[in-house]
Amino acid sequence: VHELLQTPDRVLVEVGPGRALSSLIGKHPALTGEHVVLTTMRHPHDQQPDRAVVQEAIGRLWLAGMRVDWQAFAGEQRRRLPLPTYPFEHQRYWIAPQPESAAESRATRTGKTLSPADWLHTLSWKRVRLPRAQANGSAAPRSWLIFAGDDALSNELMRRLADKGDQVVAVYPGARFEQLDAGRYTLDPRASQHYQRLQAALGDAGHVPTEIVHLWSATPGTSSLEAAEISDTHYRALFSLLFLARAFDPAQTPQPLGLRVITSGTQSVHGDEPLIPARSSVWAACRQIMRSYPQLACRLVDITGDHADHALLAEQLADEITRTAPDMLVAYRGGQRWVPVLEKDESSIGGEPASTSLDGGAYLITDGLALPGYRFAEELAQTANARLVLTDRGILPPREEWQTWRDAKDLSAAQQRWLDQALVAQRRLFFDLRAHQAFIDERVTKLAHESPVQARPANLEHDSNLLCSSYIWEYLVASGIDVRRGSSYTRDELLQRLGIVAKFARLYSFMLAALAEDGIVELADDTIRFVGAAQDAEQLKHELSGRYPASAEGFKVLEHCIRSYPEVLTGRAEPIGVLYPQGNTDMMRSIEANQALFSNIRTCRALITSLVSRIAEQTPERTLRILEVGAGEGNVTWELAAALRSANVEYHVTDIGRSFVLQAQKHAADAGYDFMRFDTLNIAHDPLSQGFEPHSFDIILAAEVLHATPDIQATLNNLQRLLVPNGTLGIIEATRIERWANLVWGLLDGWWHFTDAELRQNSPLLSLEQWQRVLDRQGFANITLYPRVDQQQSSEDYGLIVAQAPQQLSATADSGWLATAREEQIVSVRDSLRRLEALEALGAQVRVVAAAENGDHLRAAVSEAQQLGGALHGVIHSVRPATPTTPETPPYLIEANIQRHLRELVALEQALDSISLDRALLVTAGASWLDGSGDLAALATMCAHAAYAQANQSKRGLHWTSVDWLVQPGVASAAEQMAVRQILSLDTPQIIVTSQAVPRSWNTVGEFTALPALPAAAPRAHPRPHHLGPYVPPQTEVEQKLAQCWHDVLGIEQVGLEDDFLALGGDSLQATQLLSRIRQVFSVNLELRTFFSTPTIAGTARAIAELQSQVAQNDEHEILDILRHLQNLSPEEIAAELQRRKHLIEET
């Protein structure tokens, strides 16, 4: 690159995926304003179509003076048009070279590019004493925050720190956030909000820490790769550190913080230590924390889990953490201090290509059509005449159609149909509801035993109906209606005399039907004739309250509602004020609680929780996207959220009411449910027009909400448009029409507003049989009902209806996403075909096995390789990032990526059982633990693979070699193949492959922390590019502050209100730095994903306003809680509390 940039006016075009190369070139000291650097593919977070990105690149090439074959580009005849005679004065802008000192510092850190012969390195350890000269014993007392376990080592270490005169506060893992006493707290390791509450509580108490020690991963653990154990390990290690870093971000605190992480089982020093692969992710967390939070000095100290002399070890650790040794990674073994050394692997120099024993062998390479796995396939094809079985996550057409797919300009109709079916299959939920009927029946039986429903009194419904008629009769009398026997009215005449407004016309008809059912009136055509009388309502209520004491409160509510009819049904009073007097929900909650005594509603809710949990268990490799509509007060939400806490899910909670959504959002934040998302949604309207992506949810839940929509069939169609093929719909609805419910809930505006009169007449509710028919008409399959038909449905008041969407989409169903996906997939298919044909041209026999989400394909791939070569000689398990993850990414997404990689490893080991191999490699790419760059999940997987390979060396059977592929993007393929050739000739537990010279200071804290820091002075500002369109200046104070943040990070002179962050050259690292600035300036925690959804100043300002609104509402709730608390205190207690707070303020 340096040589290329010596020529002025040089144009450099990045033609591969991503923007890594152009981003590196943009920071090169030799780059000048005369050079042009372009990308041809969008950033992963950029939402504009790929075609638009390529078109923009071609346009900018033309502006730079390149000749463009427009006829070939357009594929049609065009005519030339005269342009104006004035010059087109375009403007170029580039990031200026950094000052020489910064450039030299960067060169020191990243090093020069190495010759491929020098790429391979190994990690060893050497004994290094803790420098006594750097002791810090004379310093002022420190304030320590210790994330401790209930073990002897934690207690001894805290005692030694306290004995030095330092302040020590301990935090223990627990079920909730709680202050035990002045120096002890508990918090839930899975609740990110608890770390923020801890930070706030320490600030209020005047215990602002200067040093943090994390001991939660220092205890003995298990090497198991079971999903539940991995998840628990990650939340006590990896995610605990990320939550801690966010909460104690030094950008928001008055001084830098030291973070010491004490672990066990993460590093192999002697080669015989028991290792915990999942826990090794703490090293990944430390490296990326240093990049994202540069003022947080993070060090890791690894110990053995079986320390017998905890007093000696505590003394060594106290010395280690109280001194200023520069080492980032240290290990203690047998009383000795060890530090890692990265050395060039001399055995690979001049090494032979793959051994002749590999010639003609059969090899399995996972993800073999993508880098770096493809490089191994090339090498084996070229030098070993290998027989290759490659797994691939993409889509490949039948072998006989390869040439047509590769050469044809456009797909045929048949090819397009085949591709559409394959794309739909990629989204399909692989869960067969029919196969789990026995599970549902078993749960029903168990729930009936654990929580039996109280039997409804035999005559309760009949007597309640009589009371309803009595109150209706009373209402007619109070309204001046002649109810004597023989009196008659037409329907319209009675309606006018009562003054009932149009929206309650159906309630009026229902009241007449109820009176007719009880023999009080006769209905003949349009005539209403009174033929009987009702009982006295007050006397009957008193009698029934004594007979059915559990329903007494319900009778009172019924009386309250019907006696409001003269005002409400005439429109003179709002019904909401009747049901919720002064906004209070206690009355309606009491009637719901009363009905729950005799209702199976709790069983239905428990069943839906069990079923969703079952689907999550059966599809652990898939991030299950769940949508709950009409969540309301969360009757289903919170029971389900608690059950899914450890699952690989993304739970979207929606409601038509914004207040319900905000309340749920606060509840989830307090509980630490980071996997939950919130939005408003009106399911009666088109969900796509409300911002929801078609066919993007695996499960949709609707509890007691569908009946409130005008047209149930239209609503089901809306939900079906959101379900993936074979996705699951779970519905809970009242299925029995009870008279009192219509008279009470019938006051709500939406109760009678149904328009599907052919389906519903006297009530918005449907029976279970009606639900089955309407779902069947909508094309749903595997419809399951609870209670079953043979379980006396008529005796139950609620039903659970579960069904699955069709496995195929109709030709016209929301085809927009399909067209976009088809266009992108065609490019991917053709790239894969070119690579396959290249391998065959090198002499390899190649077969491809489609990758499955659950790893079942690996057993088939092993069998395929054995058939192809007679025996399987080697396996290269290649891993690369699936979706981008950073420290700001929600934990469930990071966890899902890591779990998928480790699950594949376990499945591969099971498939290779009893097979002897010449080579077994774990190749991980996409990140670097040398500087913490790249994808967080890939980095964590890389550390876990290294520990797994080391741990397996002492076991019988398969011995893995972990290959950490730290090669910079864009390196010549010949150089990568040379490195691959050397790797295949080695037999060692771990190989580190890097194309950059490793600086001697790679394990030095001071050197590493300087890496991502912004310059002290703002860089020289560059003019805003003209191609972004007219400049719209920021207007509000928030927008202007944001523009200054963007200027500081990007170095752009003027940042417009609608300028796109990515179009300005921003990358993920700069976005992380920007979010850190935003946290500092606005005191809000804006997520990276939220920022990239609208990466403009205007969009960011809106996101900040929404977050601040939520904070304000939370503060308001807290103030109300405080006021309610004060109301219960005596004047003396209030005075004592004020005195305590005054003393606290004076101390701080």
Short mmCIF file of N, CA and C in Angstrom, two decimals, residues 413-423:
data_model
loop_
_atom_site.label_atom_id
_atom_site.label_comp_id
_atom_site.label_asym_id
_atom_site.label_seq_id
_atom_site.Cartn_x
_atom_site.Cartn_y
_atom_site.Cartn_z
N ALA A 413 -37.38 -19.26 -14.99
CA ALA A 413 -38.49 -19.27 -14.04
C ALA A 413 -38.36 -20.45 -13.08
N ALA A 414 -37.94 -21.60 -13.60
CA ALA A 414 -37.78 -22.78 -12.73
C ALA A 414 -36.67 -22.57 -11.71
N GLN A 415 -35.55 -21.97 -12.15
CA GLN A 415 -34.44 -21.71 -11.22
C GLN A 415 -34.87 -20.71 -10.15
N GLN A 416 -35.65 -19.72 -10.55
CA GLN A 416 -36.10 -18.73 -9.58
C GLN A 416 -37.02 -19.36 -8.55
N ARG A 417 -37.92 -20.24 -9.00
CA ARG A 417 -38.81 -20.93 -8.05
C ARG A 417 -38.00 -21.80 -7.09
N TRP A 418 -37.00 -22.49 -7.62
CA TRP A 418 -36.16 -23.34 -6.77
C TRP A 418 -35.43 -22.50 -5.73
N LEU A 419 -34.89 -21.36 -6.15
CA LEU A 419 -34.16 -20.49 -5.22
C LEU A 419 -35.10 -19.91 -4.17
N ASP A 420 -36.29 -19.52 -4.57
CA ASP A 420 -37.26 -18.98 -3.61
C ASP A 420 -37.61 -20.01 -2.55
N GLN A 421 -37.81 -21.25 -2.98
CA GLN A 421 -38.12 -22.31 -2.02
C GLN A 421 -36.95 -22.53 -1.05
N ALA A 422 -35.74 -22.46 -1.57
CA ALA A 422 -34.56 -22.64 -0.71
C ALA A 422 -34.44 -21.49 0.29
N LEU A 423 -34.72 -20.26 -0.14
CA LEU A 423 -34.65 -19.11 0.76
C LEU A 423 -35.72 -19.20 1.85
#
